[in-house]
Coordinates of C-alpha atoms in Angstrom, one line a residue:
Chain A
X16 CA 0.1 0.1 0.1
X17 CA 1.2 3.5 -0.7
X18 CA -0.8 5.3 1.4
X19 CA -2.7 4.3 4.7
X20 CA -5.2 6.3 6.7
X21 CA -5.8 5.1 10.2
X22 CA -8.5 6.7 12.1
X23 CA -8.2 10.1 10.9
X24 CA -10.2 13.0 12.4
X25 CA -10.2 16.6 10.8
X26 CA -11.6 19.5 12.5
X27 CA -12.0 23.0 10.8
X28 CA -12.7 24.8 14.5
X29 CA -15.8 22.8 15.7
X30 CA -16.6 21.6 12.4
X31 CA -16.0 18.0 12.3
X32 CA -15.0 17.5 8.7
X33 CA -13.6 13.8 8.6
X34 CA -14.7 11.1 10.8
X35 CA -12.6 8.3 11.6
X36 CA -11.5 7.8 8.0
X37 CA -9.8 4.6 7.2
X38 CA -8.5 4.1 3.6
X39 CA -5.8 2.4 1.5
X40 CA -4.4 4.0 -1.4
X41 CA -2.9 1.5 -3.7
X42 CA 0.7 2.0 -5.8
X43 CA 0.2 2.8 -9.7
X44 CA -3.5 2.9 -9.3
X45 CA -6.1 6.0 -9.7
X46 CA -8.3 6.3 -6.9
X47 CA -11.4 8.4 -7.2
X48 CA -13.2 10.0 -4.5
X49 CA -16.8 10.7 -5.0
X50 CA -19.7 12.4 -2.9
X51 CA -21.9 15.4 -2.6
X52 CA -20.7 18.8 -2.0
X53 CA -19.2 19.3 1.5
X54 CA -18.9 15.7 2.0
X55 CA -15.1 16.1 3.0
X56 CA -13.5 14.7 0.0
X57 CA -11.7 17.7 -0.9
X58 CA -10.9 18.2 3.0
X59 CA -9.6 14.5 2.4
X60 CA -7.0 15.2 -0.1
X61 CA -5.8 18.6 1.9
X62 CA -4.9 16.0 4.5
X63 CA -2.6 14.3 2.3
X64 CA 0.0 16.8 1.8
X65 CA -0.9 18.9 4.9
X66 CA -2.4 21.9 2.7
X67 CA -4.8 22.7 5.6
X68 CA -1.8 23.9 7.5
X69 CA -2.5 27.2 5.8
X70 CA -6.0 27.6 7.2
X71 CA -6.2 28.6 10.6
X72 CA -7.8 26.7 13.5
X73 CA -7.7 23.3 12.0
X74 CA -6.8 20.1 14.1
X75 CA -6.0 16.6 12.8
X76 CA -5.6 13.3 14.7
X77 CA -4.9 9.5 13.9
X78 CA -2.4 8.7 11.4
X79 CA -1.5 9.0 7.6
X80 CA 1.1 6.6 6.6
X81 CA 3.0 7.3 3.3
X82 CA 5.4 4.2 2.5
X83 CA 4.9 3.4 6.0
X84 CA 6.0 6.6 7.6
X85 CA 3.5 8.8 9.3
X86 CA 3.3 12.2 7.5
X87 CA 1.3 14.1 10.2
X88 CA 4.4 14.1 12.5
X89 CA 6.3 17.3 12.9
X90 CA 9.5 15.3 12.2
X91 CA 8.2 14.7 8.8
X92 CA 9.7 17.7 6.5
X93 CA 6.8 19.5 4.8
X94 CA 8.9 20.5 1.9
X95 CA 10.0 16.8 1.5
X96 CA 6.2 15.7 1.8
X97 CA 5.0 18.2 -0.8
X98 CA 7.9 17.1 -3.2
X99 CA 6.6 13.5 -2.6
X100 CA 2.9 14.3 -3.1
X101 CA 2.3 16.7 -5.7
X102 CA -1.3 18.7 -6.2
X103 CA -3.3 20.1 -9.2
X104 CA -6.0 22.2 -8.2
X105 CA -9.6 22.8 -9.5
X106 CA -9.0 26.1 -11.5
X107 CA -6.0 26.1 -13.4
X108 CA -3.6 28.3 -11.7
X109 CA -0.5 28.8 -13.8
X110 CA 1.9 31.5 -12.5
X111 CA 1.9 34.8 -14.3
X112 CA 5.5 34.0 -15.9
X113 CA 6.5 32.0 -19.0
X114 CA 5.7 28.3 -19.5
X115 CA 9.3 27.5 -19.1
X116 CA 9.6 29.4 -15.6
X117 CA 6.2 27.6 -14.7
X118 CA 7.5 24.3 -15.2
X119 CA 10.9 25.0 -13.1
X120 CA 9.6 27.1 -10.5
X121 CA 9.6 24.1 -8.0
X122 CA 13.1 22.4 -8.9
X123 CA 14.7 25.9 -9.1
X124 CA 13.2 26.9 -5.3
X125 CA 14.5 23.3 -4.3
X126 CA 17.9 24.4 -5.3
X127 CA 18.4 22.9 -8.9
X128 CA 20.5 25.6 -10.6
X129 CA 22.1 24.0 -13.7
X130 CA 20.8 25.2 -17.0
X131 CA 20.9 21.9 -19.0
X132 CA 19.4 19.9 -16.3
X133 CA 16.6 22.4 -16.0
X134 CA 16.2 22.4 -19.8
X135 CA 15.9 18.7 -20.0
X136 CA 13.6 18.8 -16.9
X137 CA 11.2 21.1 -18.8
X138 CA 11.1 19.0 -21.7
X139 CA 10.6 16.0 -19.6
X140 CA 7.9 17.1 -17.8
X141 CA 6.0 18.7 -20.6
X142 CA 6.3 15.6 -22.6
X143 CA 4.7 13.7 -19.7
X144 CA 1.9 16.1 -19.3
X145 CA 1.2 15.8 -23.3
X146 CA 1.8 19.2 -23.5
X147 CA 5.6 19.4 -25.1
X148 CA 4.2 19.3 -28.9
X149 CA 1.9 22.3 -28.4
X150 CA 4.5 24.6 -26.7
X151 CA 7.9 23.5 -27.4
X152 CA 8.2 26.8 -30.1
X153 CA 6.8 29.1 -27.2
X154 CA 8.3 28.4 -24.0
X155 CA 9.3 31.7 -23.4
X156 CA 5.8 32.9 -23.8
X157 CA 3.4 33.7 -21.0
X158 CA 1.6 30.9 -19.4
X159 CA -1.4 33.0 -19.5
X160 CA -1.7 33.1 -23.1
X161 CA -2.8 29.2 -23.0
X162 CA -6.3 27.8 -23.3
X163 CA -7.6 26.3 -20.1
X164 CA -6.9 23.0 -20.7
X165 CA -3.3 23.6 -21.7
X166 CA -2.8 25.6 -18.5
X167 CA -4.1 22.8 -16.6
X168 CA -1.8 20.3 -18.3
X169 CA 1.1 22.9 -17.5
X170 CA 0.0 22.6 -13.7
X171 CA 0.5 19.0 -14.1
X172 CA 3.8 19.5 -15.7
X173 CA 4.8 21.9 -13.1
X174 CA 3.8 19.3 -10.5
X175 CA 5.9 16.3 -12.4
X176 CA 9.0 18.6 -12.3
X177 CA 9.8 18.2 -8.6
X178 CA 9.4 14.5 -9.3
X179 CA 6.4 13.2 -7.0
X180 CA 5.3 10.1 -6.4
X181 CA 1.6 11.0 -5.5
X182 CA -0.5 13.1 -7.5
X183 CA -3.7 14.6 -6.1
X184 CA -6.4 16.4 -8.2
X185 CA -9.1 18.2 -7.0
X186 CA -11.6 18.2 -9.5
X187 CA -9.0 18.9 -12.2
X188 CA -11.3 19.1 -15.1
X189 CA -14.6 20.9 -13.6
X190 CA -13.5 24.3 -15.4
X191 CA -12.6 22.7 -18.4
X192 CA -14.7 21.8 -21.8
X193 CA -15.4 18.3 -22.8
X194 CA -12.4 18.2 -25.1
X195 CA -9.6 19.3 -22.8
X196 CA -11.4 17.2 -20.2
X197 CA -11.1 13.8 -22.6
X198 CA -7.3 14.8 -23.0
X199 CA -6.3 15.1 -19.4
X200 CA -8.5 11.9 -18.6
X201 CA -6.1 10.0 -21.2
X202 CA -3.3 11.9 -19.3
X203 CA -4.2 9.9 -16.3
X204 CA -4.0 6.7 -17.9
X205 CA -0.3 7.2 -18.9
X206 CA 0.8 8.7 -15.4
X207 CA -0.7 6.0 -13.5
X208 CA 2.1 3.7 -14.9
X209 CA 4.7 5.9 -12.9
X210 CA 2.4 7.9 -10.0
X211 CA -0.1 7.1 -7.6
X212 CA -3.3 9.3 -8.3
X213 CA -5.8 10.6 -6.2
X214 CA -8.7 12.3 -7.7
X215 CA -11.6 14.1 -6.5
X216 CA -14.5 14.4 -9.0
X217 CA -17.9 15.4 -9.3
X218 CA -18.6 13.6 -12.2
X219 CA -19.4 9.9 -11.4
X220 CA -19.2 9.3 -15.3
X221 CA -15.6 10.5 -14.9
X222 CA -15.0 8.0 -11.8
X223 CA -16.3 5.2 -13.6
X224 CA -14.2 6.1 -16.8
X225 CA -10.9 6.8 -15.4
X226 CA -10.6 4.9 -11.7
X227 CA -9.3 1.7 -10.6
X228 CA -10.6 2.3 -7.1
X229 CA -13.5 4.5 -5.7
X230 CA -14.4 5.7 -2.2
X231 CA -17.8 7.1 -1.5
X232 CA -17.9 10.0 1.0
X233 CA -20.9 11.3 2.7
X234 CA -20.8 13.8 5.6
X235 CA -17.2 13.5 6.3
X236 CA -17.4 9.6 6.5
X237 CA -16.1 7.1 4.0
X238 CA -19.5 5.1 3.5
X239 CA -18.1 2.5 1.0
X240 CA -14.8 1.7 -0.7
X241 CA -13.5 -0.8 -3.2
X242 CA -13.0 -1.4 -6.7
X243 CA -14.7 1.2 -9.3
X244 CA -16.6 -1.8 -10.8
X245 CA -17.9 -3.1 -7.6
X246 CA -19.0 0.4 -6.4
X247 CA -20.7 1.2 -9.8
X248 CA -22.1 -2.1 -10.5
X249 CA -23.1 -3.8 -7.1
X250 CA -22.7 -1.4 -4.3
X251 CA -23.4 -2.9 -0.8
X252 CA -24.8 0.4 0.9
X253 CA -27.9 1.7 0.2
X254 CA -26.8 5.3 0.3
X255 CA -24.1 4.6 -2.2
X256 CA -26.6 3.1 -4.4
X257 CA -28.9 6.2 -4.1
X258 CA -25.9 8.6 -4.8
X259 CA -24.8 6.7 -7.9
X260 CA -27.9 6.3 -9.3
X261 CA -28.8 10.0 -8.8
X262 CA -31.3 10.0 -6.0
X263 CA -29.4 12.6 -4.1
X264 CA -26.5 14.9 -5.1
Chain B
X4 CA -46.5 56.1 -18.9
X5 CA -43.9 53.9 -20.0
X6 CA -42.4 56.1 -22.4
X7 CA -42.5 59.1 -19.8
X8 CA -40.5 56.6 -17.5
X9 CA -37.7 56.2 -20.0
X10 CA -37.6 59.9 -20.9
X11 CA -36.9 60.6 -17.3
X12 CA -34.3 58.1 -17.0
X13 CA -32.5 59.3 -19.9
X14 CA -32.7 62.9 -18.8
X15 CA -31.3 61.6 -15.4
X16 CA -28.5 60.0 -17.0
X17 CA -27.5 63.1 -19.5
X18 CA -27.8 65.1 -16.2
X19 CA -25.4 63.3 -14.2
X20 CA -22.9 63.0 -16.9
X21 CA -23.0 66.4 -17.5
X22 CA -22.1 67.1 -13.9
X23 CA -19.3 64.8 -13.6
X24 CA -17.9 66.3 -16.9
X25 CA -18.3 69.7 -15.8
X26 CA -16.5 68.6 -12.3
X27 CA -13.6 67.2 -14.2
X28 CA -13.4 70.2 -16.6
X29 CA -13.2 72.7 -13.5
X30 CA -10.3 70.9 -11.9
X31 CA -8.5 70.6 -15.3
X32 CA -9.0 74.3 -15.8
X33 CA -7.8 75.2 -12.4
X34 CA -4.6 73.3 -12.9
X35 CA -4.0 74.7 -16.1
X36 CA -4.5 78.4 -14.7
X37 CA -2.1 77.3 -12.0
X38 CA 0.7 76.2 -14.3
X39 CA 0.1 79.0 -16.8
X40 CA 0.5 81.3 -13.7
X41 CA 3.8 79.9 -12.5
X42 CA 5.1 79.2 -16.2
X43 CA 4.2 83.0 -17.0
X44 CA 6.0 84.6 -14.0
X45 CA 8.8 81.8 -13.8
X46 CA 9.9 80.5 -17.0
X47 CA 12.0 83.6 -18.0
X48 CA 13.9 83.2 -14.7
X49 CA 14.9 79.6 -15.7
X50 CA 18.5 79.4 -16.8
X51 CA 21.3 77.2 -16.0
X52 CA 22.7 79.6 -13.6
X53 CA 19.6 79.6 -11.8
X54 CA 20.1 75.8 -11.2
X55 CA 23.8 76.0 -10.4
X56 CA 24.0 79.0 -8.1
X57 CA 23.1 79.1 -4.3
X58 CA 20.8 81.4 -3.2
X59 CA 21.5 85.2 -2.6
X60 CA 20.1 88.2 -1.1
X61 CA 20.2 89.5 -4.7
X62 CA 17.3 88.0 -6.5
X63 CA 19.1 88.1 -9.8
X64 CA 22.0 86.4 -8.7
X65 CA 20.0 84.0 -6.3
X66 CA 19.9 79.9 -7.6
X67 CA 18.5 77.0 -6.4
X68 CA 21.6 74.4 -6.2
X69 CA 21.6 73.9 -2.4
X70 CA 18.0 73.5 -2.0
X71 CA 17.7 71.3 -4.9
X72 CA 20.5 69.1 -3.8
X73 CA 18.9 69.0 -0.4
X74 CA 15.7 67.7 -1.7
X75 CA 17.5 65.0 -3.8
X76 CA 19.5 63.7 -0.8
X77 CA 16.5 63.9 1.3
X78 CA 14.1 62.1 -0.8
X79 CA 16.9 59.5 -1.6
X80 CA 17.3 58.6 1.8
X81 CA 13.6 58.8 2.5
X82 CA 12.9 56.0 -0.2
X83 CA 15.7 54.2 1.5
X84 CA 14.2 54.1 4.8
X85 CA 10.7 54.2 4.3
X86 CA 10.3 51.6 1.2
X87 CA 11.8 48.5 2.8
X88 CA 10.2 49.4 6.2
X89 CA 7.0 50.0 4.7
X90 CA 6.9 47.1 2.4
X91 CA 7.9 44.8 5.3
X92 CA 5.5 45.9 7.6
X93 CA 2.8 45.1 5.0
X94 CA 4.4 41.7 4.4
X95 CA 4.3 40.8 7.9
X96 CA 0.7 42.0 8.4
X97 CA -0.6 40.1 5.2
X98 CA 1.5 37.0 5.4
X99 CA 2.8 36.2 8.9
X100 CA 0.5 37.9 11.4
X101 CA -2.4 36.0 12.8
X102 CA -5.5 38.3 11.4
X103 CA -7.6 37.2 14.2
X104 CA -5.6 38.3 16.9
X105 CA -6.7 41.5 18.8
X106 CA -3.0 42.6 18.5
X107 CA -2.9 42.6 14.6
X108 CA -6.2 44.5 14.7
X109 CA -5.2 47.2 16.8
X110 CA -1.8 47.5 14.9
X111 CA -3.9 47.9 11.6
X112 CA -6.3 50.3 13.1
X113 CA -3.4 52.5 14.4
X114 CA -1.6 52.6 11.2
X115 CA -4.4 53.6 9.2
X116 CA -4.9 56.5 12.0
X117 CA -1.3 57.6 11.6
X118 CA -2.0 57.9 7.8
X119 CA -4.3 60.9 8.5
X120 CA -1.8 62.8 11.4
X121 CA -1.1 66.0 10.1
X122 CA 2.7 66.3 8.7
X123 CA 3.4 69.2 11.6
X124 CA 2.9 66.5 14.2
X125 CA 5.5 64.2 12.6
X126 CA 8.0 67.3 12.5
X127 CA 7.4 67.7 16.2
X128 CA 8.2 64.0 16.7
X129 CA 11.2 64.2 14.6
X130 CA 12.4 67.1 16.5
X131 CA 12.0 65.4 20.0
X132 CA 13.5 62.2 18.7
X133 CA 15.9 62.6 15.8
X134 CA 17.1 66.0 16.7
X135 CA 17.6 66.1 20.1
X136 CA 17.4 62.6 21.6
X137 CA 19.4 60.7 19.0
X138 CA 21.2 64.0 18.5
X139 CA 21.2 63.8 14.7
X140 CA 21.0 67.6 14.8
X141 CA 19.4 69.6 12.2
X142 CA 20.7 67.2 9.3
X143 CA 19.6 65.5 6.3
X144 CA 19.3 62.2 8.1
X145 CA 16.9 63.8 10.8
X146 CA 14.6 65.0 7.7
X147 CA 14.5 62.0 5.8
X148 CA 13.7 60.0 9.0
X149 CA 11.0 62.5 9.7
X150 CA 9.6 62.2 6.2
X151 CA 9.9 58.5 5.8
X152 CA 8.1 58.4 9.3
X153 CA 5.3 60.5 7.7
X154 CA 4.9 58.6 4.4
X155 CA 5.4 55.1 6.2
X156 CA 1.3 54.5 6.9
X157 CA 0.4 55.2 3.6
X158 CA 3.0 52.8 2.1
X159 CA 2.1 50.3 4.4
X160 CA -1.5 50.4 3.7
X161 CA -1.3 50.5 -0.3
X162 CA 1.4 47.7 -0.1
X163 CA -1.4 45.7 2.1
X164 CA -3.9 46.1 -0.7
X165 CA -1.5 45.3 -3.2
X166 CA -0.7 42.0 -1.5
X167 CA -4.1 41.2 -0.7
X168 CA -5.0 41.3 -4.7
X169 CA -2.6 38.4 -5.2
X170 CA -4.9 35.3 -5.7
X171 CA -4.9 32.7 -3.2
X172 CA -4.9 30.0 -5.7
X173 CA -1.1 31.1 -6.9
X174 CA 0.1 31.0 -3.3
X175 CA -1.5 27.5 -2.9
X176 CA 0.2 26.5 -6.1
X177 CA 3.4 27.7 -4.7
X178 CA 2.9 26.0 -1.4
X179 CA 1.9 22.9 -2.7
X180 CA 5.3 22.6 -4.5
X181 CA 6.9 22.1 -1.4
X182 CA 8.1 25.8 -1.5
X183 CA 8.4 27.5 1.6
X184 CA 6.8 30.8 2.7
X185 CA 9.5 33.0 2.2
X186 CA 10.4 31.6 -1.2
X187 CA 6.7 31.9 -2.0
X188 CA 7.0 35.5 -1.2
X189 CA 10.1 36.3 -3.3
X190 CA 8.8 34.0 -6.0
X191 CA 5.1 34.8 -6.7
X192 CA 4.0 37.2 -4.2
X193 CA 6.0 40.0 -4.6
X194 CA 6.5 39.8 -8.4
X195 CA 2.6 39.6 -8.7
X196 CA 2.0 42.6 -6.2
X197 CA 4.9 44.9 -7.1
X198 CA 3.4 47.2 -9.8
X199 CA 0.7 47.8 -7.0
X200 CA 3.6 48.3 -4.2
X201 CA 5.4 50.8 -6.5
X202 CA 2.1 53.1 -7.5
X203 CA 1.5 53.5 -3.9
X204 CA 4.7 54.3 -2.8
X205 CA 5.3 56.7 -5.6
X206 CA 2.3 58.7 -4.7
X207 CA 3.7 58.6 -0.9
X208 CA 7.1 59.8 -2.1
X209 CA 5.5 62.6 -4.2
X210 CA 3.9 63.9 -1.2
X211 CA 7.0 63.8 1.0
X212 CA 8.9 65.4 -1.9
X213 CA 6.4 68.6 -1.6
X214 CA 6.5 68.7 2.6
X215 CA 7.8 72.1 4.0
X216 CA 6.0 72.1 7.4
X217 CA 7.7 69.0 9.2
X218 CA 11.0 70.1 8.0
X219 CA 10.7 73.6 9.0
X220 CA 9.7 72.0 12.6
X221 CA 12.8 70.0 12.6
X222 CA 15.0 73.3 11.5
X223 CA 15.8 72.8 8.1
X224 CA 17.3 76.1 7.2
X225 CA 15.9 78.9 5.0
X226 CA 19.3 79.7 3.7
X227 CA 21.9 77.4 2.9
X228 CA 25.0 78.6 1.1
X229 CA 26.9 75.4 0.3
X230 CA 26.1 72.1 -1.4
X231 CA 25.2 69.4 1.2
X232 CA 28.0 66.6 1.2
X233 CA 26.9 64.2 4.0
X234 CA 23.7 63.1 5.4
X235 CA 24.7 64.9 8.8
X236 CA 24.9 68.2 7.0
X237 CA 22.5 71.3 7.4
X238 CA 20.2 71.5 4.7
X239 CA 17.0 72.9 2.8
X240 CA 14.9 71.3 0.3
X241 CA 12.9 73.2 -2.3
X242 CA 9.3 73.9 -0.9
X243 CA 11.1 75.4 2.1
X244 CA 13.4 77.7 -0.2
X245 CA 10.2 78.5 -2.3
X246 CA 8.4 79.4 1.0
X247 CA 11.3 81.4 2.0
X248 CA 11.3 83.6 -1.3
X249 CA 7.4 83.9 -1.5
X250 CA 7.5 85.7 2.0
X251 CA 10.2 88.4 1.0
X252 CA 8.7 91.6 0.0
X253 CA 10.5 92.1 -3.1
X254 CA 8.9 91.2 -6.3
X255 CA 11.6 89.7 -7.8
X256 CA 12.1 87.3 -5.4
X257 CA 8.1 85.9 -6.2
X258 CA 9.0 85.7 -9.7
X259 CA 12.0 83.4 -8.8
X260 CA 9.9 81.4 -6.3
X261 CA 7.8 80.7 -9.7
X262 CA 11.0 79.3 -11.4
X263 CA 11.6 77.2 -7.8
X264 CA 8.1 75.8 -8.5
X265 CA 9.0 74.9 -12.2
X266 CA 12.0 73.0 -10.7
X267 CA 9.9 71.1 -8.1
X268 CA 7.6 70.2 -10.6
X269 CA 10.0 68.8 -12.8
X270 CA 11.8 66.9 -10.4
X271 CA 8.3 65.4 -9.3
X272 CA 7.0 64.5 -12.8
X273 CA 10.3 62.9 -13.5
X274 CA 10.4 60.7 -10.3
X275 CA 6.9 59.6 -11.2
X276 CA 8.2 59.0 -14.9
X277 CA 10.7 56.8 -13.7
X278 CA 8.4 54.8 -11.3
X279 CA 5.5 54.6 -13.8
X280 CA 8.5 52.9 -16.4
X281 CA 9.6 50.7 -13.6
X282 CA 5.8 49.9 -12.8
X283 CA 5.2 49.1 -16.5
X284 CA 8.1 47.2 -16.9
X285 CA 7.0 44.6 -14.2
X286 CA 3.8 44.5 -15.6
X287 CA 4.7 43.4 -18.7
X288 CA 6.5 40.8 -17.4
X289 CA 3.7 39.3 -15.6
X290 CA 1.3 39.6 -18.3

């Protein structure tokens, strides 16, 4: 198991947002998190790279093991954690810099200075995110000139450039048109060969299309987990069944 | 009924537009009148020797060299003190301080209050602290420190606004790559907010350049017959020199005061121009 959640509870002030969550996330698989708005799935992936630390008055208990090491201890260095666990956001958020500078932002801040190494890293990352052919002639152009879908793939490349092992995606296609969505979903299939992916999605079709494992969240609890096929064809819990058949959203 | 309503709306619209246009025309005419008056009186007195001569009790020999040098000295030091301190304070308040705490709230409230304190009060503070207590005497250093205090609140508040305009999604994007807070500040936050910070700082520095009252308070001289050579020299600045000339009875001095105003305006405008160029340079890099 790449990641193991053991009885994780999470609070925003008095709001109990995650309730004794247990979940195993497998290596080189795509795990989809589904559930209605406010069910805790976005909170869940923000615990995996400790992004909640930028929000005041949050509290977390339990343990999250990444390669059998508890990432919630102070001893686990935040920079190391986030190098290992990359994150892509709902709205594409490229920096207002050139395409090239966007990709090398992370590695440069982590101390990589060699020009040749940076150049090859840019090409490697952009190839992996299936953007290289579209931008190779305009690496010095502003990232903001790209289309929404290209921007999101650039954000994925920016993430890949720090050489993570796990990729977190918080509704990565919800701001994109169907065609860009398709491209990114295809990209997931190649990415999972080298990374473990955790994807939050509002679209059940997307979860069914792309993921290997699915976890269904409701009111901060995980109601059911299993292989995607099982969850969608043969849910064990009535509430899962209601949700995937669209009886509540 | 309906037609009447529409006609009334249109009339209101036209009326309001007319009022706004006449307000702006009024302010522009006032400005032009002022400039016309100054240039009409002062332009003929402008010459190289006016710029390079010391003040004199004979109007035709009087120049503005020591006041111009004093102004440049003072404003350069003011920029040196006020901008790093102001931007640093704004960064602390926006990025590090706990926004919920009563301490931060009191701090922010007081900073905005300080922006409204009259300049002469800063002059008194400068006199007590820099001139007397720290014993910097009536020097350029005392003047620059006093002006820095005067414009600090404005720089802090406008820098805070600029920092607030940085989208949180960009900061998150940087943090999520394992980049530290300070690296995020230098890598994303400052580059994004620098045009706004510069705009606020330019306005503040321009204000400092036109101030006479606090500097008179700390004892800047009305007559300086030498060029200031170090920050500890006594000094005068353009607004004080101009004020000094306008208060003399002889008409010739009033005329060279107008010439002095032109020099001050040119200095102000060229500083603003430099700042605008800098701002555009950064803005282009961001787009």
